[in-house]
Coordinates of C-alpha atoms in Angstrom, one line a residue:
M1 CA 118.6 147.6 69.7
S2 CA 119.2 151.1 68.7
G3 CA 122.8 152.7 70.2
T4 CA 123.9 149.5 71.6
H5 CA 126.0 147.2 70.6
T6 CA 124.5 144.1 71.9
G7 CA 121.9 143.7 69.4
S8 CA 122.6 143.7 66.0
V9 CA 124.8 146.4 65.2
A10 CA 125.2 147.6 61.2
S11 CA 128.8 148.9 60.4
P12 CA 130.2 152.4 61.6
F13 CA 131.6 151.8 58.4
K14 CA 128.4 151.5 56.3
Q15 CA 127.5 155.0 57.7
P16 CA 126.8 158.2 54.5
K17 CA 129.7 160.2 54.0
A18 CA 128.5 162.5 55.7
V19 CA 129.5 161.5 59.4
F20 CA 132.8 160.2 57.7
A21 CA 133.0 163.9 56.9
V22 CA 132.2 165.1 60.8
A23 CA 134.2 162.0 61.9
L24 CA 137.7 162.7 60.0
A25 CA 137.0 166.7 62.1
C26 CA 136.2 164.6 65.1
V27 CA 139.6 162.7 64.9
V28 CA 141.3 166.0 64.7
S29 CA 139.9 168.0 67.2
F30 CA 140.3 165.4 69.5
M31 CA 144.4 165.6 68.4
G32 CA 144.7 169.2 69.6
I33 CA 144.2 167.7 73.0
G34 CA 148.1 166.5 72.7
L35 CA 149.3 167.8 69.9
V36 CA 150.9 171.0 71.6
D37 CA 153.1 168.9 73.9
P38 CA 155.4 167.7 71.6
I39 CA 156.3 171.3 70.8
L40 CA 156.4 173.2 73.9
P41 CA 159.8 173.4 74.5
A42 CA 160.5 174.3 71.0
I43 CA 159.2 177.1 70.8
S44 CA 160.1 178.0 74.2
H45 CA 163.3 177.8 73.0
Q46 CA 162.9 179.4 69.2
L47 CA 160.5 182.4 70.5
H48 CA 162.7 183.0 74.0
A49 CA 159.3 182.8 76.1
S50 CA 159.5 181.8 79.4
P51 CA 157.6 178.3 80.1
S52 CA 155.1 180.0 82.3
E53 CA 154.2 181.6 78.8
V54 CA 153.9 179.3 76.9
T55 CA 151.6 177.4 79.1
L56 CA 149.6 180.4 78.2
L57 CA 148.8 178.5 74.8
F58 CA 146.6 175.9 77.0
T59 CA 145.5 178.5 79.4
S60 CA 144.2 181.0 76.7
Y61 CA 142.3 178.1 74.8
L62 CA 140.6 176.3 77.9
V63 CA 139.9 179.2 79.0
V64 CA 138.2 181.0 76.2
T65 CA 136.9 177.0 74.8
A66 CA 135.1 176.7 79.0
V67 CA 133.2 180.5 78.2
A68 CA 132.5 179.8 74.5
M69 CA 130.5 176.6 76.2
L70 CA 127.4 179.5 77.6
I71 CA 126.7 179.8 74.4
T72 CA 127.0 177.1 72.1
N73 CA 123.8 175.7 72.4
W74 CA 122.4 179.4 72.7
V75 CA 124.1 179.7 69.1
S76 CA 122.9 175.9 67.6
S77 CA 119.7 176.9 68.7
R78 CA 119.2 179.5 66.7
L79 CA 121.7 178.2 64.1
G80 CA 121.0 174.7 63.7
A81 CA 123.4 172.0 64.5
K82 CA 125.1 171.9 60.9
K83 CA 125.2 175.7 60.7
T84 CA 126.8 175.8 63.9
L85 CA 129.8 173.4 63.5
I86 CA 130.8 174.7 60.3
A87 CA 131.6 178.5 61.9
G88 CA 133.3 176.2 64.3
L89 CA 135.2 174.7 62.0
I90 CA 135.9 177.6 60.0
L91 CA 137.9 179.1 63.1
I92 CA 139.8 176.4 63.6
V93 CA 140.7 176.5 60.3
V94 CA 141.4 180.3 60.2
F95 CA 143.2 181.0 63.7
S96 CA 145.1 177.3 63.7
A97 CA 147.1 178.8 60.8
L98 CA 147.4 182.2 62.2
A99 CA 149.0 180.6 65.1
G100 CA 151.8 178.5 62.7
A101 CA 152.8 181.7 60.9
S102 CA 152.5 184.2 64.7
P103 CA 156.3 185.4 64.3
S104 CA 155.5 186.3 68.3
I105 CA 154.4 184.1 71.3
S106 CA 151.6 186.5 72.2
G107 CA 150.1 186.2 69.1
I108 CA 150.1 182.4 69.0
I109 CA 148.3 182.5 72.8
G110 CA 145.4 185.2 71.2
F111 CA 144.9 183.3 67.9
R112 CA 144.6 180.4 70.1
A113 CA 141.9 181.9 72.1
G114 CA 140.0 182.0 69.1
W115 CA 140.9 178.8 68.3
G116 CA 138.8 177.9 71.8
V117 CA 135.8 179.5 70.6
G118 CA 135.3 177.1 67.5
N119 CA 136.7 174.5 69.5
A120 CA 133.8 174.6 71.8
L121 CA 131.0 175.4 69.3
F122 CA 132.6 171.9 67.2
I123 CA 132.3 170.3 70.5
A124 CA 128.9 170.9 71.8
T125 CA 127.5 169.5 68.0
S126 CA 130.3 167.1 66.5
L127 CA 128.3 164.6 68.6
A128 CA 125.0 166.0 67.3
V129 CA 125.4 166.0 63.1
I130 CA 127.3 162.2 63.7
V131 CA 123.6 160.8 64.5
A132 CA 121.8 162.8 62.4
S133 CA 123.2 162.7 59.6
A134 CA 123.7 158.5 60.8
S135 CA 122.0 156.1 58.8
G136 CA 122.0 152.0 58.8
G137 CA 122.7 151.9 61.7
F138 CA 122.6 154.5 64.9
A139 CA 124.6 152.1 67.1
G140 CA 127.2 152.1 64.2
A141 CA 127.4 156.3 64.7
I142 CA 128.4 156.4 68.2
V143 CA 131.4 153.5 68.0
L144 CA 132.3 155.6 64.5
Y145 CA 132.5 158.8 67.1
E146 CA 134.4 156.9 70.3
T147 CA 136.7 155.9 67.6
A148 CA 137.6 158.9 66.1
L149 CA 137.8 160.5 70.3
G150 CA 140.2 157.0 70.9
V151 CA 142.4 157.2 67.7
G152 CA 142.6 161.2 68.2
I153 CA 143.8 161.3 71.4
A154 CA 146.1 158.9 70.6
I155 CA 148.2 159.9 67.6
G156 CA 147.7 163.4 68.7
P157 CA 151.0 163.3 69.9
L158 CA 152.7 161.7 67.9
V159 CA 151.8 164.0 65.1
G160 CA 152.3 167.0 67.0
G161 CA 155.7 165.6 67.5
T162 CA 156.4 164.7 64.0
L163 CA 155.4 167.6 62.4
G164 CA 157.2 169.3 65.5
E165 CA 160.6 167.9 64.3
I166 CA 160.6 170.1 60.8
S167 CA 159.1 173.1 63.1
W168 CA 156.7 174.3 65.6
R169 CA 154.9 175.9 63.4
G170 CA 153.9 172.6 61.6
P171 CA 151.5 171.0 64.1
F172 CA 149.4 174.3 64.1
F173 CA 149.4 174.2 59.4
G174 CA 148.9 170.5 59.7
V175 CA 145.8 171.3 61.5
S176 CA 144.4 173.7 59.5
A177 CA 145.4 171.9 56.8
L178 CA 143.2 168.0 58.1
M179 CA 140.1 171.1 59.2
T180 CA 140.3 172.3 56.2
I181 CA 139.3 169.1 54.5
A182 CA 136.8 168.5 56.8
L183 CA 135.4 171.9 56.4
I184 CA 134.8 171.4 52.8
A185 CA 133.4 167.8 53.0
T186 CA 131.2 169.0 56.1
V187 CA 129.4 171.7 54.0
V188 CA 129.3 169.2 50.9
L189 CA 128.1 166.3 52.2
V190 CA 126.4 167.0 55.4
E191 CA 122.6 167.5 54.8
P192 CA 121.1 170.6 56.9
T193 CA 119.7 169.8 60.0
P194 CA 116.5 171.4 61.6
K195 CA 116.5 173.5 64.6
P196 CA 115.9 172.9 67.9
A197 CA 111.6 172.4 68.8
H198 CA 113.1 175.8 70.9
K199 CA 116.1 178.0 71.7
T200 CA 118.6 177.8 74.3
S201 CA 119.0 180.8 76.3
L202 CA 122.4 182.1 77.1
S203 CA 121.6 181.4 80.7
A204 CA 121.0 177.5 80.8
P205 CA 124.3 176.8 81.7
L206 CA 124.6 178.2 84.5
R207 CA 121.2 178.4 85.9
A208 CA 121.7 174.8 85.1
L209 CA 124.5 174.3 87.5
R210 CA 121.7 175.7 90.6
H211 CA 121.5 171.8 90.9
R212 CA 123.2 170.6 92.8
G213 CA 124.6 167.5 91.6
L214 CA 125.6 169.1 88.5
L215 CA 127.0 171.5 89.7
T216 CA 128.8 169.1 92.5
M217 CA 129.8 166.5 89.8
S218 CA 131.3 169.7 88.0
L219 CA 133.6 170.8 90.7
T220 CA 135.2 167.4 91.4
A221 CA 136.5 167.7 87.7
L222 CA 137.4 170.9 87.5
C223 CA 140.1 169.7 91.0
Y224 CA 140.6 167.1 88.7
N225 CA 141.5 168.7 85.3
W226 CA 143.7 171.0 87.8
G227 CA 145.6 167.6 88.1
F228 CA 145.7 166.6 84.3
F229 CA 146.3 169.8 83.0
T230 CA 149.2 170.6 85.2
V231 CA 150.8 167.3 84.5
L232 CA 150.0 167.5 80.4
G233 CA 151.3 171.2 80.3
Y234 CA 153.7 171.3 82.6
A235 CA 155.7 168.2 82.5
P236 CA 157.1 167.9 79.3
F237 CA 159.6 170.6 80.4
P238 CA 161.4 168.4 82.5
M239 CA 161.9 165.8 80.5
N240 CA 164.2 167.3 78.2
L241 CA 163.4 165.7 74.7
S242 CA 163.3 166.0 71.3
P243 CA 159.7 166.9 69.7
I244 CA 159.5 163.4 68.4
K245 CA 160.7 161.8 71.7
L246 CA 157.9 163.7 73.3
G247 CA 155.4 163.0 71.3
L248 CA 156.4 158.9 71.3
V249 CA 156.1 159.6 75.1
F250 CA 152.5 161.6 74.8
T251 CA 151.2 158.5 72.1
G252 CA 152.0 156.1 75.1
W253 CA 149.8 158.2 76.9
G254 CA 147.2 159.2 74.6
I255 CA 146.9 155.2 74.1
L256 CA 146.5 154.3 77.9
V257 CA 143.3 157.6 77.6
A258 CA 141.7 155.8 74.8
L259 CA 141.6 152.5 75.8
F260 CA 140.4 153.1 79.1
A261 CA 138.2 155.7 78.6
V262 CA 136.5 153.3 76.0
F263 CA 136.7 150.1 77.4
G264 CA 138.2 150.2 80.9
A265 CA 135.5 153.0 82.2
P266 CA 132.3 150.8 81.7
R267 CA 134.4 147.6 83.5
L268 CA 135.6 149.1 86.4
Q269 CA 131.8 151.1 86.8
A270 CA 130.1 147.6 86.2
T271 CA 132.3 145.5 88.4
F272 CA 132.2 148.2 91.3
G273 CA 129.6 151.2 91.0
I274 CA 130.3 154.8 90.5
A275 CA 131.0 156.2 93.5
K276 CA 133.7 153.0 94.0
T277 CA 135.1 153.7 90.6
M278 CA 135.3 157.0 90.7
Y279 CA 136.6 157.1 94.4
A280 CA 140.3 154.9 94.0
N281 CA 140.4 155.8 90.4
L282 CA 140.9 160.2 91.6
A283 CA 142.9 158.5 94.5
A284 CA 145.1 156.4 92.1
F285 CA 145.4 159.1 90.5
A286 CA 146.5 161.7 93.5
V287 CA 149.2 159.2 94.4
V288 CA 150.6 159.2 90.9
V289 CA 151.2 162.8 90.9
V290 CA 152.3 162.9 94.0
V291 CA 155.5 160.8 93.0
I292 CA 155.9 163.2 89.8
A293 CA 156.1 166.0 92.1
T294 CA 158.8 164.2 94.1
W295 CA 161.0 163.0 90.9
P296 CA 160.4 165.8 88.1
T297 CA 163.3 166.0 87.2
D298 CA 164.0 162.3 86.9
R299 CA 163.0 161.1 83.2
A300 CA 163.0 156.8 84.2
V301 CA 160.7 157.8 86.6
L302 CA 158.6 161.1 85.1
I303 CA 157.9 159.2 81.7
P304 CA 156.4 156.4 82.8
A305 CA 154.2 158.7 85.7
V306 CA 153.2 160.7 83.1
I307 CA 152.2 157.6 80.6
V308 CA 150.7 155.6 83.6
S309 CA 148.9 158.5 84.2
G310 CA 146.5 158.5 81.0
I311 CA 144.8 155.5 82.7
F312 CA 143.1 157.2 85.3
I313 CA 142.2 160.2 82.9
G314 CA 140.9 158.6 80.5
V315 CA 138.5 156.3 83.2
N316 CA 137.5 159.6 85.1
N317 CA 136.4 161.0 82.1
T318 CA 133.9 158.6 80.5
I319 CA 132.8 158.0 84.3
T320 CA 131.9 161.5 85.5
T321 CA 130.8 162.3 82.0
Q322 CA 128.1 160.2 82.5
A323 CA 127.7 160.6 86.5
V324 CA 127.1 164.3 85.2
M325 CA 124.3 163.1 82.3
T326 CA 122.6 161.0 84.8
V327 CA 122.2 163.4 87.9
S328 CA 121.5 166.2 85.6
P329 CA 117.6 166.9 85.5
V330 CA 117.9 168.9 82.2
E331 CA 119.0 168.3 78.7
K332 CA 122.4 166.7 78.2
P333 CA 123.1 169.8 76.0
V334 CA 122.9 172.3 78.3
A335 CA 124.1 169.7 80.8
S336 CA 127.6 169.0 78.8
A337 CA 128.2 173.2 78.3
G338 CA 127.2 174.1 82.2
Y339 CA 129.6 171.1 83.3
G340 CA 132.1 171.8 80.3
F341 CA 132.8 175.6 82.0
V342 CA 133.0 174.5 85.3
R343 CA 136.2 172.4 84.4
F344 CA 137.7 173.3 81.5
I345 CA 138.2 176.5 83.8
G346 CA 140.8 174.5 85.7
G347 CA 142.0 173.0 82.8
G348 CA 143.1 176.0 81.9
L349 CA 144.3 178.0 84.6
A350 CA 146.3 174.8 85.7
P351 CA 149.4 174.9 83.6
Y352 CA 149.8 179.1 84.0
V353 CA 149.6 178.9 87.4
A354 CA 152.3 175.6 87.6
G355 CA 154.6 177.8 85.8
R356 CA 154.2 180.8 87.9
L357 CA 155.1 178.9 91.0
V358 CA 158.3 177.5 89.8
L359 CA 159.3 180.8 89.0
A360 CA 158.3 181.4 92.7
T361 CA 159.6 178.5 94.2
N362 CA 159.8 175.3 92.6
I363 CA 159.4 172.5 89.9
H364 CA 157.8 169.5 93.3
V365 CA 155.7 172.7 94.2
P366 CA 152.7 173.0 91.3
F367 CA 153.1 169.1 91.1
Y368 CA 152.0 168.6 94.8
I369 CA 149.6 171.5 94.4
A370 CA 148.0 169.5 92.0
A371 CA 148.0 166.7 94.0
G372 CA 145.8 168.3 97.0
A373 CA 143.0 169.8 93.9
I374 CA 142.6 165.9 93.1
A375 CA 142.6 164.9 97.2
L376 CA 140.2 168.3 97.2
G377 CA 138.1 166.9 94.3
I378 CA 137.9 163.6 96.3
V379 CA 136.1 165.7 99.2
I380 CA 133.9 168.0 97.3
L381 CA 132.6 164.3 95.7
S382 CA 132.1 163.2 99.4
T383 CA 129.4 165.8 99.8
A384 CA 127.1 163.9 97.4
Q385 CA 127.4 160.4 98.1
G386 CA 122.9 160.1 98.0
L387 CA 123.6 161.3 94.8
L388 CA 126.2 159.1 93.7
T389 CA 124.5 156.7 94.9
E390 CA 120.8 157.2 93.5
A391 CA 122.7 157.3 90.6
E392 CA 123.5 154.4 91.0
R393 CA 120.7 153.1 91.6
V394 CA 119.7 154.8 88.3
Q395 CA 122.5 153.0 85.9
A396 CA 121.4 149.6 88.0
E397 CA 117.3 149.7 88.3
Q398 CA 116.5 146.3 86.9
V399 CA 114.1 146.2 84.3
S400 CA 110.6 148.3 85.5
G401 CA 107.2 148.5 83.4
T402 CA 106.0 151.5 82.0
A403 CA 102.2 153.2 82.3
P404 CA 101.3 151.7 78.6
V405 CA 101.2 154.0 75.7
N406 CA 97.0 153.5 75.8
G407 CA 97.2 153.2 79.6
T408 CA 95.7 150.0 79.5
A409 CA 96.6 148.1 83.1
L410 CA 99.0 144.8 81.2
A411 CA 100.1 141.8 82.7
N412 CA 103.8 142.0 81.8
G413 CA 104.4 145.2 80.6
T414 CA 102.8 144.8 76.5
A415 CA 100.2 147.0 74.9
L416 CA 97.8 145.6 72.8
A417 CA 96.8 147.0 69.5
D418 CA 93.4 146.6 70.5
G419 CA 93.5 148.4 73.7
T420 CA 92.7 144.6 75.8
A421 CA 94.8 143.8 78.9
L422 CA 96.6 141.0 79.0
A423 CA 95.9 138.3 81.8
D424 CA 96.3 139.6 85.3
G425 CA 96.2 142.9 84.7
T426 CA 99.0 144.4 86.5
A427 CA 99.8 147.9 87.0
L428 CA 102.5 149.3 85.6
A429 CA 104.6 152.8 86.4
D430 CA 106.8 155.0 84.5
G431 CA 110.3 154.5 85.2
T432 CA 112.9 157.2 84.4
G433 CA 116.3 155.0 84.8
P434 CA 118.2 152.8 82.8
G435 CA 115.8 149.5 82.9
A436 CA 112.7 151.2 82.8
M437 CA 110.4 149.8 79.9
V438 CA 107.8 151.6 76.9
P439 CA 105.8 148.7 75.8
V440 CA 104.6 149.2 72.1
A441 CA 102.6 146.4 71.3
S442 CA 101.2 142.9 70.6
N443 CA 100.7 142.0 67.0
G444 CA 97.5 140.6 67.6
V445 CA 98.4 136.9 67.2
R446 CA 97.0 135.1 69.4
R447 CA 99.3 132.2 71.5
T448 CA 99.5 128.7 73.5
A449 CA 99.4 129.7 77.1
D450 CA 102.4 128.1 78.3
A451 CA 103.9 129.2 74.9
R452 CA 107.8 129.8 75.3
V453 CA 109.5 132.3 75.1
I454 CA 111.9 133.5 72.4
L455 CA 113.8 137.3 72.7
A456 CA 115.3 139.1 69.5
A457 CA 117.4 142.1 70.5
I458 CA 116.5 144.9 67.7
D459 CA 118.3 148.1 66.8
S460 CA 117.7 150.3 63.4
S461 CA 119.3 149.0 61.1
P462 CA 118.8 146.4 58.3
V463 CA 120.2 143.5 60.6
A464 CA 117.5 144.4 62.6
T465 CA 115.1 141.7 59.8
V466 CA 117.7 139.0 59.8
V467 CA 117.2 138.5 63.6
T468 CA 113.7 139.4 63.8
Q469 CA 112.8 136.1 61.1
A470 CA 115.8 134.4 63.1
A471 CA 113.6 134.4 66.1
G472 CA 110.3 133.7 64.3
R473 CA 111.1 130.7 62.8
L474 CA 112.1 129.5 66.2
A475 CA 109.0 130.6 67.4
A476 CA 106.7 129.1 64.7
R477 CA 108.9 125.4 64.9
G478 CA 108.0 124.8 68.9
A479 CA 104.9 127.3 69.7
G480 CA 106.7 130.4 70.9
V481 CA 106.2 134.0 71.1
V482 CA 108.6 136.9 70.1
H483 CA 109.8 139.4 72.3
L484 CA 111.3 142.5 70.0
V485 CA 113.3 144.4 72.8
H486 CA 115.2 147.7 71.5
T487 CA 116.9 149.2 73.6
Q488 CA 118.0 153.2 73.7
E489 CA 120.9 154.1 74.6
D490 CA 121.7 157.3 75.9
V491 CA 124.3 159.8 73.5
T492 CA 126.7 159.8 75.8
A493 CA 130.1 159.7 74.3
G494 CA 133.2 161.0 75.8
D495 CA 132.8 164.2 77.0
A496 CA 129.9 165.1 75.2
G497 CA 126.4 164.5 75.7
T498 CA 123.4 165.3 73.1
D499 CA 119.5 164.2 72.6
G500 CA 119.8 160.4 71.0
E501 CA 117.0 158.8 69.4
S502 CA 113.7 160.2 70.1
R503 CA 110.9 157.8 71.6
E504 CA 108.4 157.4 69.0
A505 CA 111.5 156.4 66.8
A506 CA 112.3 153.5 69.6
R507 CA 108.2 152.7 69.6
A508 CA 108.4 152.6 65.1
V509 CA 111.4 150.6 65.1
V510 CA 109.8 147.9 67.0
R511 CA 106.5 148.2 65.4
D512 CA 107.5 147.1 61.8
Q513 CA 108.9 144.2 63.7
L514 CA 105.9 143.7 65.4
D515 CA 104.3 143.7 61.4
Q516 CA 106.9 141.3 59.7
L517 CA 106.4 138.8 62.0
A518 CA 102.2 139.2 62.1
A519 CA 102.5 138.7 58.2
R520 CA 103.5 135.3 59.5
H521 CA 101.3 134.5 62.0
V522 CA 103.7 134.5 64.8
P523 CA 102.8 135.9 68.5
A524 CA 105.2 138.5 69.3
E525 CA 104.6 141.2 71.8
G526 CA 107.7 144.4 71.8
H527 CA 109.7 146.7 73.9
V528 CA 111.8 149.3 74.6
L529 CA 114.1 149.4 77.0
L530 CA 115.0 153.1 78.0
H531 CA 118.4 154.9 78.9
A532 CA 121.4 152.6 78.5
L533 CA 124.6 154.5 79.4
D534 CA 126.8 152.2 77.7
H535 CA 127.2 149.9 75.8
G536 CA 128.1 147.4 78.5
T537 CA 124.9 148.3 80.6
A538 CA 122.4 147.7 77.3
G539 CA 123.7 144.0 77.1
R540 CA 123.1 143.8 80.8
M541 CA 119.4 145.1 80.7
V542 CA 118.4 143.1 77.7
A543 CA 119.9 139.8 79.6
D544 CA 118.3 141.4 82.9
Y545 CA 114.6 141.4 80.9
A546 CA 115.4 137.9 79.3
N547 CA 116.0 136.6 82.5
S548 CA 112.4 138.4 84.5
I549 CA 110.2 136.8 81.5
G550 CA 112.1 133.2 81.5
A551 CA 113.4 133.4 77.9
S552 CA 114.4 130.2 76.4
T553 CA 116.8 132.4 74.0
V554 CA 117.9 135.4 73.0
V555 CA 118.9 136.2 68.8
I556 CA 121.5 138.9 68.5
G557 CA 122.9 140.1 65.4
A558 CA 126.9 138.9 64.3
S559 CA 128.8 142.5 64.2
T560 CA 129.5 142.5 60.5
H561 CA 132.7 144.5 61.0
G562 CA 136.3 144.0 62.8
G563 CA 139.2 146.0 65.0
L564 CA 138.5 149.2 67.1
P565 CA 134.4 148.8 66.8
A566 CA 133.8 144.9 67.0
L567 CA 135.8 145.4 70.3
M568 CA 133.5 148.5 71.5
D569 CA 130.3 145.6 70.4
D570 CA 131.6 142.9 72.6
S571 CA 131.0 145.7 76.1
A572 CA 127.7 144.7 75.3
S573 CA 127.8 141.8 73.9
R574 CA 130.2 140.4 76.8
E575 CA 127.7 141.6 79.6
L576 CA 124.6 139.9 77.5
W577 CA 126.7 136.4 78.4
R578 CA 128.0 137.0 81.7
H579 CA 124.0 137.9 82.8
T580 CA 121.8 136.1 80.8
R581 CA 120.2 133.0 82.0
S582 CA 119.1 132.2 78.2
N583 CA 120.8 130.4 75.4
I584 CA 122.2 132.7 72.9
L585 CA 121.9 132.8 69.1
I586 CA 124.2 134.8 66.7
V587 CA 122.6 135.7 63.4
N588 CA 124.7 136.4 61.0
A589 CA 123.6 138.8 57.5
D590 CA 126.8 137.5 56.1
A591 CA 126.8 134.3 56.1
P592 CA 126.1 132.1 52.7
G593 CA 122.1 131.9 52.5
V594 CA 121.2 135.7 53.3
V595 CA 119.8 137.7 50.6
E596 CA 120.1 141.3 50.5
G597 CA 120.1 140.6 55.0
I598 CA 116.6 137.4 54.5
P599 CA 117.4 134.6 55.3
A600 CA 116.4 131.8 52.5
D601 CA 113.9 129.5 53.4
P602 CA 113.9 126.8 54.9
E603 CA 117.1 128.1 57.2
P604 CA 117.9 131.3 58.6
A605 CA 121.5 132.4 58.7
A606 CA 122.5 131.6 61.7
Q607 CA 125.1 130.1 64.3
G608 CA 124.4 128.8 67.5
A609 CA 126.6 129.4 71.0

C-alpha cells in the first residue's frame, strides 16, 4: 500500500542518497524550533539586551517566515522544487552564519529575518523533494521525513544548550555548518525536479483563505501558536538556568512534542475524533499555561509545566494540520502556505508582546493572555462545528465505490479488463474522502462463484511482489480469488502537505501485480483506496474493505526495519489488527528461502499471525 505501513513497507533506510541529503536538512531545520531557547538568557546578558529585545529573535524569524510563505508556491512553480530548496538552504547557511558573527542584538534580529525567508522556502519544498526523490518505497520516504521531524525537534534544544555552553554564537555557526553539508549533498545528489504543470499565482494562498474552513482552522492555529510561542519564547527567562540545563529542559519538551505528534495524535484522533480531540487538547493546554502564569518564578512548577506542554503542542500540530488538509478545497501546497502564513504571524508576535507586557506590568500577565488566546481559539473553533463534523465524516467514511475507469456499472467495484459488467451490475458513485475506492481491473482469469477471497495489501516497493505471490499461492490452493489493494495516502507530515502519488501511478502499481497473478492463472481484481490521512487511517481502511468483501485472509508485508520507523509502521498494522475480522498472514521478504525478494517454491516465505 502506497503511503501506508500496514502493508509491505520498504525500509526508509533503503532510499536514494538524495532522500537522505534532504532528510539531514530537515533534521537541522526542525532543530531550529528549539535551538535558540537555551541561549536566550545568555544573549540577553552578554549583549546587554532586554528580554523583550531578545524575543525579537523569534518575532523577526517567524513573522518573515509567515509573509514569505505567501510567495513560496509562486517561486517553486517557476523554479521547480530542487532550485527552490537550494535557494532556501543557501539563505539559511548565509544568514545563520551572519547571525553568529553579529556583534549586536539588532544585527542578529535582522539576520534571523533573512533566515526566515530561507526557512519558508525550505518548508514549502522539502517534503515534495523527498517524495519526488524516493524509490523502493514511497511510504518509507514519508516515514523518514517524520523521523527527521521528531529527531530535529527533540535534539534541537540539547544541541543549542551544548554549543551555548561554549558560546551563544555556537548554535548559529552549528546550523550554518550542518546546512552547508546538506546544501552540498542536495546540489550533488538530488535530481532536477520538473516544474509544476501550472504556475501558482502570488494571491493563491490569500484567496484560499476565503474558504471558511481553512480560515477558521488557521485562526484557531494563530491563537494556539500565541500560547505556544509565549511559552517557548519567554519561559526560559524566569527559569534562570545555564544553557545546558535549559537545553535539557527543552529537550524533554521536544521529545514529548515529537512522540505525541507522530504517535499520540493519530491514536487520539482515531479514538475520539477530530472535534473532541482538538477541544480537549486546547483546553488542557490552556490549563497548563494558566499554571505557568500563576507560578512563573517557581522552577519546581514552571519546568514540569513547560515540559508537559509538549504533549499538547505535538497533538495540536498534527491534528490541526490534517484537519486543514481535510476541509481545504485547494491544492495541499497552497493550503499549507495560507495556513502557515496565518499561524506563523501569531507565533512571531507572541514572544515580543510577552516581553513588552512584562516591562509594562509583571511576569504573570503575558502567560494569562496566552491562556486567554488559547481559549479564544476554542471559541473560534466552535463556530466551525459543522465543518469539523464533515471532516470527521470524511475521515471516518467507510469504503465506498467509485465510478469505474471505463464507465461500466459493476457488482463489487471491479472494472474488468474487457469492459464487461460483473454479476449484479451495481453502479458506484465517485468518492472523494478517505475510504473512497477506485477500481482498477480484473486480470480476466475465471473464478468460481463461491471462491474464497484473499486480500493482498500492496505498496509501491519490491516487497509488493512477495505479498502478491504469497496471496496467489493461498488462492490457488483453495480455488480462491485475490483482491489486490493499494492505499493512496495523502502526503501530510508534520506541519506540511504536498501533492503525493498520482491516482494513475497508484493504478499502475496494482496493474503490475495483476499481470503477475494472471501469468500464474490466479483470478484477481485490483483496487486503489483513496485519501488515507495518516498511517492509522490506512490500516483501518484496509480492514474495512477486508470486512466488506468477507476476506478470509489479509496478506501484508513485514516491516523490514526497526526503531522509530518501525513504530510508525505499527500505527497502521495495529489499526488493521484491531478492526479486521480476517486472518492475517505476514510475509517476511528477508526470511530464508526468499531470493531477491521472490519466495522460493513451493512455500511462500510467510509467517502466520
